[in-house]
XYZ file of C-alpha atoms in Angstrom:
757
model
C 137.510 -62.271 36.029
C 136.102 -64.419 33.414
C 132.632 -63.730 34.701
C 133.521 -60.054 34.665
C 134.926 -60.156 31.274
C 131.956 -61.923 30.066
C 129.605 -59.612 31.667
C 131.314 -56.693 30.237
C 131.890 -58.232 26.735
C 128.276 -59.383 27.195
C 127.271 -55.264 27.768
C 129.653 -53.987 25.020
C 127.743 -56.385 22.279
C 125.993 -54.499 19.800
C 122.749 -56.725 19.560
C 121.176 -56.203 23.152
C 121.957 -52.596 22.507
C 119.740 -52.746 19.417
C 116.917 -54.583 21.728
C 116.897 -51.824 24.286
C 117.089 -48.818 22.194
C 113.905 -48.638 20.578
C 112.403 -48.612 24.312
C 113.789 -45.065 24.709
C 113.697 -43.634 21.265
C 111.845 -40.574 20.446
C 109.031 -42.314 18.907
C 108.362 -44.433 22.052
C 108.112 -41.415 24.002
C 105.637 -39.449 21.745
C 103.565 -42.501 21.648
C 103.621 -42.851 25.530
C 102.617 -39.057 25.724
C 99.707 -39.450 23.458
C 98.324 -42.575 25.182
C 98.701 -40.367 28.646
C 96.591 -37.541 26.947
C 94.019 -40.030 25.294
C 93.734 -41.400 29.088
C 93.408 -37.969 30.565
C 90.958 -37.078 27.716
C 88.867 -40.039 28.433
C 88.701 -39.349 32.291
C 87.922 -35.804 31.623
C 85.263 -37.034 29.252
C 83.915 -39.603 31.578
C 84.107 -36.966 34.607
C 81.992 -34.394 31.984
C 79.410 -37.171 31.142
C 79.039 -38.133 34.669
C 78.217 -34.406 35.564
C 75.962 -34.092 32.781
C 74.078 -37.170 33.993
C 74.137 -35.759 37.433
C 72.816 -32.648 36.139
C 69.848 -34.147 34.076
C 69.031 -36.236 37.327
C 68.805 -32.686 39.478
C 66.806 -31.496 36.361
C 64.263 -34.156 36.500
C 63.867 -34.135 40.128
C 63.266 -30.665 40.004
C 60.445 -31.245 37.439
C 58.410 -33.768 39.532
C 56.096 -35.998 38.479
C 54.767 -36.051 34.724
C 51.647 -34.533 34.073
C 49.057 -36.786 32.571
C 48.598 -36.175 28.863
C 45.424 -34.121 28.430
C 43.995 -31.869 25.899
C 44.559 -28.204 25.916
C 40.619 -27.933 26.714
C 40.574 -30.694 29.219
C 43.565 -29.244 30.952
C 41.788 -25.683 31.041
C 39.014 -27.398 33.003
C 41.147 -28.796 35.485
C 42.693 -25.415 35.948
C 39.328 -23.749 36.124
C 38.127 -26.310 38.561
C 41.601 -25.207 40.535
C 40.180 -21.626 40.742
C 36.948 -22.753 42.316
C 39.107 -24.735 44.601
C 41.075 -21.769 45.585
C 37.580 -19.497 46.327
C 36.318 -22.233 48.437
C 39.906 -22.464 50.489
C 39.609 -18.589 51.149
C 36.347 -19.206 52.310
C 37.249 -21.557 54.837
C 40.852 -19.643 55.328
C 43.156 -22.561 54.242
C 45.989 -22.711 52.238
C 44.579 -24.169 48.720
C 47.827 -26.453 47.776
C 48.014 -27.776 51.483
C 44.571 -28.211 51.676
C 44.326 -30.288 48.759
C 47.627 -32.278 49.271
C 46.156 -33.263 52.725
C 43.237 -35.273 50.619
C 40.549 -34.936 53.481
C 37.398 -36.382 52.348
C 35.412 -34.138 54.588
C 36.757 -31.180 53.077
C 36.340 -32.236 49.712
C 32.694 -33.157 50.496
C 32.014 -29.913 51.655
C 33.508 -28.360 48.811
C 31.139 -30.443 46.297
C 28.164 -29.236 48.431
C 29.306 -25.641 47.890
C 29.566 -25.958 44.253
C 26.024 -27.703 44.098
C 24.457 -25.075 46.105
C 26.104 -21.988 44.387
C 26.606 -23.045 40.682
C 22.714 -24.119 39.966
C 23.588 -27.852 39.415
C 20.926 -29.960 38.274
C 22.437 -33.332 37.353
C 24.520 -35.900 38.883
C 26.704 -36.480 36.111
C 27.747 -32.871 36.373
C 28.939 -33.503 39.809
C 30.690 -36.396 38.873
C 32.669 -34.321 36.371
C 33.507 -31.943 38.913
C 34.613 -34.771 41.214
C 36.838 -36.132 38.245
C 38.647 -32.527 37.705
C 39.394 -32.173 41.126
C 40.993 -35.567 41.460
C 43.059 -34.796 38.142
C 44.096 -31.236 39.998
C 45.487 -33.567 43.068
C 47.474 -35.660 40.794
C 49.169 -33.076 39.211
C 49.618 -31.166 42.912
C 50.588 -34.023 45.078
C 52.240 -36.418 42.073
C 49.863 -39.474 43.009
C 46.473 -41.101 43.479
C 44.288 -40.763 46.284
C 45.377 -43.638 48.146
C 43.758 -43.288 51.544
C 40.300 -44.388 50.604
C 38.858 -40.606 49.803
C 38.519 -41.779 46.262
C 36.132 -44.538 47.124
C 34.486 -42.931 49.878
C 33.463 -39.866 47.520
C 32.621 -42.027 44.677
C 30.194 -43.600 46.754
C 28.960 -40.405 48.409
C 27.927 -38.664 45.630
C 24.877 -40.794 44.276
C 24.209 -42.132 48.268
C 24.019 -38.572 49.911
C 24.406 -35.616 47.350
C 22.114 -36.910 44.773
C 18.933 -37.563 47.207
C 19.468 -34.412 49.401
C 19.965 -31.895 46.562
C 17.449 -33.540 44.262
C 19.901 -34.107 41.502
C 18.872 -35.633 38.171
C 20.022 -38.886 37.266
C 17.847 -39.518 33.976
C 19.889 -39.828 30.676
C 19.191 -37.833 27.539
C 17.168 -39.711 25.281
C 19.170 -40.966 22.212
C 17.499 -40.568 18.892
C 18.684 -40.879 15.498
C 17.940 -39.023 12.343
C 17.741 -41.359 9.331
C 17.547 -40.094 5.362
C 13.878 -39.864 5.598
C 14.137 -37.010 8.462
C 17.299 -35.951 6.719
C 15.438 -34.682 3.359
C 12.637 -32.826 5.416
C 15.662 -30.706 6.826
C 17.135 -30.317 3.782
C 13.923 -29.238 2.117
C 13.232 -26.991 5.016
C 16.893 -25.463 4.868
C 16.318 -24.340 1.135
C 12.776 -23.841 0.782
C 11.056 -22.897 3.849
C 13.917 -20.910 5.814
C 13.381 -17.305 6.140
C 16.609 -16.663 8.356
C 18.742 -13.800 6.275
C 21.873 -16.213 6.095
C 24.635 -15.187 3.962
C 24.743 -17.203 0.848
C 28.075 -18.815 1.667
C 26.807 -19.808 5.163
C 23.544 -21.495 3.486
C 25.897 -23.484 1.040
C 28.315 -24.245 3.606
C 25.729 -25.821 6.126
C 24.153 -27.855 3.510
C 27.743 -29.281 2.904
C 28.322 -29.939 6.854
C 24.839 -31.665 6.902
C 25.774 -34.165 4.071
C 29.309 -34.689 5.183
C 27.974 -35.240 8.765
C 25.283 -37.715 7.474
C 27.427 -39.397 4.984
C 30.523 -40.111 7.209
C 28.913 -40.306 10.726
C 31.861 -38.193 12.729
C 31.553 -35.962 15.097
C 30.865 -32.445 14.265
C 34.272 -31.133 15.745
C 35.883 -33.004 13.102
C 34.377 -30.723 10.323
C 34.270 -27.173 11.987
C 35.830 -25.485 14.790
C 34.329 -26.846 18.302
C 34.528 -24.365 21.303
C 37.255 -26.309 22.712
C 39.220 -25.597 19.839
C 38.128 -21.710 19.300
C 40.853 -19.891 17.546
C 42.969 -22.583 16.411
C 41.120 -23.423 13.118
C 41.318 -27.254 13.641
C 38.738 -28.182 10.733
C 38.961 -29.196 7.373
C 41.471 -27.680 5.206
C 41.805 -27.425 1.642
C 44.775 -29.866 1.730
C 42.404 -32.406 2.875
C 39.749 -32.171 0.270
C 40.662 -33.382 -3.209
C 38.435 -32.879 -6.298
C 39.028 -35.412 -9.008
C 37.705 -36.414 -12.554
C 37.892 -40.000 -13.276
C 36.385 -42.375 -15.870
C 33.397 -44.109 -15.101
C 34.302 -48.034 -14.766
C 31.168 -49.090 -16.778
C 31.467 -46.343 -19.250
C 34.978 -45.293 -20.109
C 34.062 -42.430 -22.528
C 32.035 -41.099 -19.465
C 34.057 -38.903 -16.892
C 32.655 -38.287 -13.519
C 33.392 -35.961 -10.975
C 34.360 -37.160 -7.632
C 36.008 -36.121 -4.150
C 38.351 -37.284 -1.351
C 37.575 -35.846 2.137
C 40.378 -36.633 4.879
C 39.348 -36.226 8.384
C 42.268 -35.424 10.320
C 41.333 -33.572 13.332
C 39.314 -35.938 15.170
C 38.921 -37.169 18.717
C 41.526 -39.281 20.201
C 40.202 -42.917 20.832
C 42.174 -44.841 23.498
C 45.042 -42.011 23.294
C 45.427 -42.326 19.443
C 43.452 -40.878 16.994
C 43.477 -42.547 13.266
C 42.926 -40.403 10.175
C 39.894 -41.223 7.877
C 39.283 -40.733 4.256
C 35.896 -40.944 2.522
C 35.278 -41.105 -1.235
C 32.087 -39.443 -2.762
C 30.926 -39.102 -6.355
C 28.310 -37.440 -8.410
C 24.967 -38.639 -6.833
C 21.766 -38.652 -9.348
C 19.855 -36.741 -6.653
C 21.079 -33.011 -6.423
C 19.416 -32.953 -2.650
C 22.416 -35.540 -1.884
C 25.248 -34.535 -4.210
C 28.191 -33.456 -1.828
C 30.451 -33.222 -4.734
C 28.692 -30.242 -6.174
C 28.757 -28.416 -2.787
C 32.454 -28.898 -2.206
C 33.036 -27.652 -6.085
C 30.571 -24.492 -5.407
C 32.485 -23.740 -2.190
C 36.015 -23.959 -3.982
C 34.760 -21.856 -6.714
C 33.395 -19.329 -4.167
C 37.153 -18.870 -2.623
C 38.673 -18.915 -6.209
C 40.742 -21.882 -4.887
C 41.472 -24.027 -8.075
C 45.203 -23.604 -9.282
C 43.722 -23.409 -12.579
C 41.708 -20.152 -12.984
C 38.469 -21.420 -14.590
C 36.227 -19.100 -16.350
C 32.870 -20.724 -15.656
C 31.496 -24.170 -14.060
C 31.090 -25.617 -17.754
C 34.417 -25.410 -18.324
C 35.456 -27.346 -15.285
C 32.688 -30.050 -15.970
C 33.906 -30.325 -19.953
C 37.163 -31.391 -18.873
C 38.064 -34.998 -19.764
C 40.677 -37.486 -18.659
C 43.601 -37.969 -20.869
C 44.013 -41.658 -22.405
C 47.446 -41.982 -20.995
C 45.954 -41.601 -17.613
C 43.168 -42.718 -15.024
C 42.486 -39.597 -13.238
C 42.630 -35.823 -13.612
C 43.008 -34.037 -10.282
C 41.821 -30.428 -9.911
C 44.432 -29.069 -7.446
C 44.089 -25.912 -5.206
C 46.315 -22.907 -4.918
C 49.595 -23.956 -2.758
C 49.323 -20.742 -0.459
C 45.546 -21.792 0.713
C 46.260 -25.328 1.324
C 46.671 -24.755 5.015
C 43.503 -22.850 5.423
C 39.929 -23.596 6.542
C 37.738 -24.786 3.429
C 34.588 -23.945 5.629
C 34.878 -20.358 6.428
C 32.882 -17.756 8.169
C 32.143 -14.410 7.016
C 33.161 -11.092 8.279
C 31.480 -7.712 8.554
C 33.251 -4.928 7.092
C 32.353 -1.324 6.287
C 31.180 -2.199 3.005
C 29.038 -5.110 4.055
C 29.941 -8.668 4.523
C 33.018 -10.541 2.897
C 34.238 -14.048 2.909
C 36.840 -14.515 5.603
C 40.216 -15.455 4.411
C 41.394 -17.473 7.110
C 38.581 -17.634 10.045
C 36.894 -21.179 10.045
C 33.121 -21.948 10.473
C 32.314 -22.262 13.924
C 30.273 -24.826 15.921
C 27.836 -22.913 17.423
C 26.316 -21.497 14.173
C 26.148 -24.732 12.873
C 24.263 -26.001 15.902
C 21.983 -23.131 16.005
C 20.997 -23.526 12.731
C 20.308 -26.923 13.249
C 18.267 -25.844 16.120
C 16.648 -23.289 14.167
C 15.440 -26.099 11.553
C 14.296 -28.340 14.196
C 11.351 -25.780 15.233
C 10.766 -25.258 11.359
C 9.940 -28.757 10.636
C 7.783 -28.845 13.725
C 10.042 -31.195 16.234
C 8.466 -31.404 19.794
C 12.323 -31.544 21.149
C 15.396 -29.842 20.390
C 17.647 -31.878 18.089
C 21.368 -32.503 18.354
C 24.011 -32.681 15.456
C 24.600 -36.216 17.162
C 21.396 -37.257 15.893
C 22.966 -37.318 12.186
C 26.174 -39.465 13.566
C 23.663 -41.925 15.444
C 21.479 -42.419 12.425
C 24.707 -43.133 9.884
C 26.237 -45.370 12.601
C 23.013 -47.522 12.581
C 23.210 -47.749 8.813
C 26.829 -48.628 9.061
C 26.519 -51.369 11.403
C 23.768 -52.923 9.540
C 23.783 -54.566 5.780
C 20.312 -54.004 4.491
C 18.660 -50.587 3.874
C 14.748 -50.934 3.494
C 12.701 -48.620 0.772
C 11.340 -45.700 1.937
C 7.258 -45.420 2.332
C 7.182 -41.973 3.309
C 4.239 -39.665 3.180
C 6.107 -36.822 1.857
C 7.098 -36.982 -1.926
C 10.819 -36.486 -2.038
C 13.798 -37.308 -3.942
C 13.834 -40.768 -2.104
C 10.144 -41.221 -2.077
C 10.431 -44.070 -4.779
C 13.700 -45.743 -4.133
C 13.728 -49.454 -4.652
C 15.583 -51.356 -1.791
C 19.106 -51.732 -1.653
C 21.762 -53.330 -0.113
C 25.458 -52.010 0.862
C 28.442 -54.232 1.504
C 28.630 -55.020 5.076
C 31.381 -53.533 7.139
C 33.289 -55.558 9.138
C 33.526 -54.682 12.717
C 36.717 -52.992 12.563
C 35.880 -50.831 9.701
C 32.730 -49.546 11.404
C 34.783 -48.732 14.568
C 37.065 -47.002 12.350
C 34.359 -44.881 10.693
C 32.677 -44.168 13.898
C 36.191 -43.224 15.580
C 36.177 -45.410 18.695
C 36.838 -48.989 20.126
C 34.807 -51.992 21.201
C 31.175 -51.683 22.385
C 31.396 -47.745 22.360
C 28.381 -47.567 20.041
C 26.261 -50.096 21.978
C 26.742 -47.866 25.155
C 26.753 -44.441 23.783
C 25.139 -44.525 20.187
C 22.773 -47.168 19.800
C 19.235 -45.529 19.597
C 16.822 -46.342 22.516
C 14.096 -47.239 20.205
C 14.353 -50.776 19.052
C 13.213 -51.074 15.270
C 12.156 -54.638 15.244
C 8.843 -56.468 14.948
C 8.818 -58.448 18.350
C 5.403 -59.325 17.709
C 6.182 -61.175 14.809
C 9.258 -62.600 16.383
C 7.541 -63.976 19.346
C 3.845 -65.043 17.929
C 4.882 -65.948 14.602
C 2.578 -63.630 12.929
C 3.494 -62.117 9.499
C 6.153 -59.367 9.893
C 4.902 -55.895 9.544
C 8.698 -54.218 9.181
C 7.795 -51.146 7.349
C 4.911 -50.462 9.870
C 7.406 -50.881 12.686
C 10.060 -48.606 11.028
C 7.406 -46.000 10.390
C 6.274 -45.955 14.151
C 9.917 -45.920 15.287
C 10.777 -42.653 13.035
C 11.344 -39.572 14.929
C 9.478 -37.434 12.483
C 6.006 -39.137 13.275
C 5.047 -36.816 15.542
C 6.472 -33.488 13.590
C 3.817 -31.034 13.121
C 4.485 -27.741 11.022
C 1.627 -25.990 12.555
C 3.918 -25.886 15.943
C 5.267 -22.278 16.911
C 8.258 -21.384 15.209
C 8.456 -17.993 17.000
C 6.895 -15.975 19.833
C 3.618 -13.708 18.906
C 4.205 -10.016 19.546
C 2.018 -10.208 22.815
C 4.476 -12.912 23.979
C 7.300 -11.025 23.326
C 6.021 -7.969 25.122
C 5.330 -10.432 27.984
C 8.920 -11.579 27.851
C 10.396 -7.741 27.823
C 8.082 -6.845 30.766
C 9.849 -9.537 33.030
C 10.578 -8.078 36.278
C 14.435 -8.727 36.294
C 14.409 -7.170 32.738
C 12.967 -4.089 33.797
C 15.275 -4.059 36.733
C 18.296 -4.119 34.474
C 16.755 -1.763 32.044
C 16.154 0.970 34.763
C 20.037 0.425 36.100
C 21.318 0.551 32.387
C 19.394 4.151 32.121
C 20.559 5.533 35.301
C 24.212 4.809 33.767
C 23.391 6.456 30.453
C 21.756 9.475 32.083
C 24.996 9.873 34.479
C 27.302 9.814 31.181
C 24.949 12.157 29.593
C 25.087 14.753 32.329
C 28.804 14.473 32.187
C 28.635 15.442 28.800
C 29.392 12.195 26.638
C 27.711 12.627 23.509
C 27.360 10.255 21.826
C 28.223 7.551 24.396
C 31.015 5.769 22.834
C 33.132 8.933 23.357
C 32.727 7.679 27.153
C 34.781 4.468 26.333
C 37.091 3.572 29.602
C 35.145 5.589 32.042
C 34.222 3.020 34.802
C 29.968 4.116 34.289
C 30.463 3.142 30.587
C 31.904 -0.329 31.599
C 28.694 -0.802 33.986
C 26.581 0.275 31.006
C 28.200 -1.956 28.588
C 27.946 -4.822 31.296
C 24.169 -4.027 31.974
C 23.281 -4.201 28.268
C 25.206 -7.528 27.778
C 23.240 -9.184 30.608
C 20.027 -7.466 29.194
C 20.631 -9.119 25.937
C 21.602 -12.421 27.589
C 18.732 -12.568 29.934
C 16.029 -11.564 26.922
C 17.229 -14.487 24.602
C 17.123 -16.766 27.260
C 13.750 -15.860 28.324
C 12.518 -15.855 25.009
C 13.857 -19.303 24.039
C 12.472 -20.572 27.375
C 9.186 -19.108 26.521
C 9.076 -20.731 22.922
C 10.184 -24.225 24.199
C 7.024 -23.850 26.621
C 4.814 -22.914 23.862
C 6.078 -25.690 21.503
C 5.614 -28.260 24.295
C 2.109 -27.009 25.038
C 1.209 -27.163 21.146
C 2.530 -30.883 20.946
C 0.792 -31.588 24.347
C -2.672 -30.672 23.446
C -3.025 -31.005 19.611
C -3.785 -34.317 19.760
C -6.674 -33.571 22.280
C -8.184 -30.882 20.290
C -8.099 -33.347 17.192
C -9.506 -35.782 19.699
C -12.468 -33.556 20.559
C -12.973 -32.156 16.904
C -13.960 -35.593 15.781
C -15.954 -36.477 18.612
C -17.978 -33.287 18.263
C -18.923 -34.243 14.591
C -16.824 -31.429 13.229
C -14.903 -32.128 10.290
C -11.178 -33.360 10.491
C -8.870 -30.632 10.239
C -7.471 -30.029 6.848
C -3.689 -31.077 5.935
C -1.247 -28.457 6.481
C -0.396 -26.773 3.205
C 2.549 -24.694 2.686
C 2.379 -21.441 1.119
C 3.716 -20.787 -2.123
C 7.214 -19.581 -1.307
C 9.169 -16.494 -2.888
C 12.460 -15.954 -3.054
C 14.482 -12.752 -3.100
C 17.390 -14.494 -4.780
C 16.832 -16.002 -8.044
C 19.714 -18.535 -7.465
C 18.319 -19.708 -4.192
C 15.051 -20.095 -6.243
C 16.689 -22.342 -8.906
C 18.471 -24.340 -6.072
C 15.236 -24.857 -4.247
C 13.798 -26.293 -7.404
C 16.891 -28.530 -7.728
C 16.541 -29.885 -4.324
C 12.701 -30.527 -4.865
C 13.347 -33.028 -7.802
C 13.168 -36.585 -7.232
C 14.880 -39.338 -9.048
C 12.256 -39.550 -11.713
C 12.584 -36.105 -12.443
C 15.600 -36.018 -14.506
C 14.319 -34.605 -17.284
C 12.950 -31.486 -15.407
C 16.744 -31.241 -14.182
C 18.058 -30.918 -17.508
C 15.303 -28.555 -18.379
C 16.633 -26.338 -15.382
C 20.316 -26.512 -16.989
C 21.438 -29.768 -15.451
C 24.282 -29.738 -13.200
C 26.195 -26.542 -14.573
C 23.000 -24.219 -13.992
C 22.969 -26.173 -10.306
C 26.748 -25.546 -9.251
C 26.666 -21.910 -10.856
C 23.477 -21.028 -8.754
C 25.248 -22.264 -5.896
C 28.740 -20.220 -6.514
C 26.575 -17.091 -7.167
C 24.569 -17.614 -3.944
C 27.972 -17.462 -2.000
C 28.460 -13.884 -2.636
C 24.962 -12.723 -1.569
C 23.505 -11.536 1.412
C 19.904 -12.347 2.097
C 17.606 -9.719 3.366
C 15.250 -10.422 6.359
C 11.528 -11.351 5.357
C 8.876 -11.863 7.378
C 5.552 -14.243 7.080
C 2.913 -12.660 4.814
C 5.370 -9.713 3.904
C 6.365 -9.284 0.131
C 8.643 -7.006 -1.698
C 7.388 -6.514 -5.085
C 9.879 -6.145 -7.936
C 8.334 -3.408 -10.366
C 9.522 -2.998 -13.861
C 12.890 -1.555 -14.427
C 12.662 2.119 -14.658
C 14.238 3.775 -17.460
C 15.857 6.707 -15.289
C 17.525 8.263 -18.393
C 14.058 8.513 -20.585
C 11.418 9.765 -17.785
C 11.001 10.580 -14.143
C 9.396 9.073 -11.616
C 5.688 10.038 -10.665
C 3.011 8.534 -8.415
C 1.051 7.459 -11.457
C 3.887 5.880 -13.149
C 4.593 3.728 -9.811
C 0.826 3.027 -9.538
C 0.414 1.949 -13.354
C 3.345 -0.292 -13.354
C 2.274 -3.817 -13.128
C 4.125 -6.559 -11.056
C 6.604 -8.602 -12.444
C 7.280 -12.543 -11.484
C 8.926 -12.497 -8.237
C 11.463 -15.007 -9.670
C 13.738 -14.155 -12.840
C 16.568 -16.065 -13.782
C 18.846 -14.236 -16.754
C 22.039 -16.379 -15.778
C 22.001 -18.915 -18.503
C 19.479 -20.166 -21.284
C 18.483 -23.295 -19.469
C 17.463 -21.473 -16.501
C 15.750 -18.998 -18.169
C 13.748 -22.009 -20.099
C 13.076 -23.481 -16.780
C 11.435 -20.506 -15.451
C 9.079 -20.122 -18.178
C 8.300 -23.899 -17.677
C 7.946 -23.602 -14.015
C 6.291 -20.176 -13.364
C 3.516 -21.380 -11.369
C 5.230 -23.562 -8.893
C 7.864 -20.727 -8.040
C 5.109 -18.433 -7.265
C 4.031 -14.978 -8.629
C 3.089 -11.788 -6.912
C -0.446 -10.948 -6.610
C -1.860 -8.489 -9.034
C -4.398 -7.257 -6.539
C -1.856 -6.401 -3.864
C 0.869 -4.630 -6.525
C -0.507 -1.291 -5.658
C 2.328 0.445 -3.902
C 2.744 4.260 -2.637
C 5.283 6.612 -3.163
C 6.752 6.793 0.014
C 7.911 3.001 -0.276
C 9.808 2.958 -3.373
C 13.619 2.557 -3.550
C 15.165 5.214 -5.896
C 18.298 3.214 -6.261
C 16.804 -0.156 -7.667
C 13.103 0.458 -8.105
C 11.716 -2.116 -5.639
C 8.324 -1.212 -3.905
C 7.237 -1.997 -0.552
C 4.175 -2.141 1.706
C 5.894 -0.630 4.788
C 8.068 2.211 5.232
C 10.126 0.074 8.069
C 10.821 -2.655 5.109
C 12.130 -0.066 2.979
C 14.541 0.973 5.456
C 15.593 -2.664 5.871
C 16.169 -3.005 2.138
C 18.097 0.208 2.304
C 20.671 -1.611 4.566
C 21.264 -3.992 1.869
C 22.486 -0.930 -0.275
C 24.540 0.215 2.648
C 26.364 -3.161 3.245
C 26.877 -3.354 -0.511
C 28.823 0.116 -0.341
C 26.506 1.707 -2.304
C 27.581 5.067 -0.275
C 30.997 4.765 0.044
C 31.547 7.164 -3.012
C 29.659 9.964 -4.265
C 27.232 9.285 -6.903
C 24.556 11.104 -9.023
C 20.767 10.781 -8.181
C 19.147 8.086 -10.389
C 15.948 9.765 -10.914
C 15.699 11.237 -14.641
C 16.427 14.776 -14.626
C 17.867 15.152 -11.243
C 21.618 15.775 -11.568
C 22.250 16.072 -7.746
C 25.324 14.490 -6.460
C 24.603 12.900 -3.300
C 27.254 11.908 -0.520
C 26.608 9.371 2.344
C 23.246 7.771 3.349
C 22.180 10.702 5.331
C 22.651 13.207 2.294
C 20.446 10.444 0.497
C 17.742 10.197 2.270
C 17.404 13.858 2.858
C 17.371 14.375 -0.952
C 14.876 11.757 -1.149
C 12.408 13.416 1.075
C 12.899 17.062 0.237
C 13.400 16.651 -3.999
C 11.351 13.330 -4.699
C 8.790 13.247 -1.636
C 10.257 9.722 -0.677
C 10.522 9.097 2.771
C 12.643 6.298 4.782
């Protein structure tokens, strides 16, 4: 009883009640519920995370093996090779993917043989490239490398069977380097001797690109849009170029123009491409001053944020005392646009493009043209500049130039440059390790080995002169085909056959009533007609280039024998090549040519020409001009300005007008003074040839020509300039006829003024 009493008493006590009460209170129940909810939420979260991870696993499994990191151009080559593989599989009636995954050596060997037979392959290296692409296609398809011995088998089979069986070439192209001596010859030919009708902007930009290529040893694809990046505008942009005015460290009171160029779109090296920045300043030699070229191009595009009224206004800027530099910034809206741009054709003539970058093929084509112009035996490459610059980068001492031509560098003294360490040289060239030795080191070693071995006095200058690629250049070499040779090309049997096919399509469309032919656009016969015309143009260009290369090789192969025979026969030695006095249609180009011809010792003549302000101003004005086509021995004469308001044109007036000097510069006082001092060197029009006939005079500007054909070509300049876009009144005094369009103008000239086009 006591126990029960104690027990009941124990239960009846208030203390134990207070200990148990919190366990069953409302707060405790709420906390327990929240803990359960959190556990359920954590479980749901873990389950959702698990489901998400399983989904990602399934996704990556469906994606298969990751593809190799390739450039878009490289990937397009692999896909192109896959297209050829599908054509091959259709011929052997097998499924392409299954056949490639099978990785049968005999099938791949048959494919490579099929490629040799049907695609005019001539070099072993080409077949190795095809094999490498099909290997990449196998990796993308099968997800692994060839591991059954096929890769090693075919790698050994190409040089041991395929090459000797089909006579594939294994020789490597000779690696030549263009140094500053040859480079100046190219610059002189570009500005003075070239007769190709380029747009002024293209001529200035090519000059700037040549200077950049030579100074930076960069690949051409870093400056212009290469074929592999067509349409991407991967080139130098305005945001990559910076124009500066800085104080000269040796003379703080003098400011100097400078430029920074950042090369961004460069080739990857080891999977990672590293940007390169270069600094340039005002060169004392105009021919090599890249800063002036960059400023001129920026002026031509009106790119400066501050709209300068003239070049002189820009050059007169000074650096404030509180600063070390004055940056001439470009407009924000053009920073992402190409710096070197192409020109576009419009209804009113050529205009500067707003967004189209300068293409690689135009840069290369002009370089090949200059190679022919200077008399090179072999076609040059843009990589010649890179090799020559790379050679100078990898050595410390640059010798003086003892060349035969008088040039801006003809009297340079020996000078040294700071040696670049190996890492800096590799950064400039954009490669690693021994890449320069393997791919860029010129084949010809410019060292006096006789002196090294026999101990005789060194003849380094003689060795360098013998090693120069310009040693065999001859300006007498043909630069174009003769009319007879061109006719022989036109009479080629294949071209005759294609022209007959094209004429059949044209006659068929004419019988169907399509006049003019462009109205038949979309018709099957019109498509065949245009395809035949394109093939004719392509084949004509190919045959002409091939024939010209043969004539150039024949000249260089026989010229030495002819000179030897001449001397052995007792005849006098042939006189040296004397270039004729050049005449220029554009006074700006004439002034630039004069500046380019100045040497370091001709600083006084440069100041007489107007100095750097006149030089840059001439470059800017040339950027807005289209050069006309000119022919050797053919001149157009600038007659005295006609006073169309006071008298009419008559045959006696035209015949009595004396010929003016071909080059007249009226832009600045310095230019006018220079032309008076250098009239003879710029070339004059022969007074005996100044007699012109009435039929060959342009009534728009007063220029007279020797041939009607040249007059028509000249009229094209007025057409492209937009002269006939709006009605205008006849410029001949006493004639009040209003003319509308080119056809109306020609008809009026013939009927009213007896001037025929």
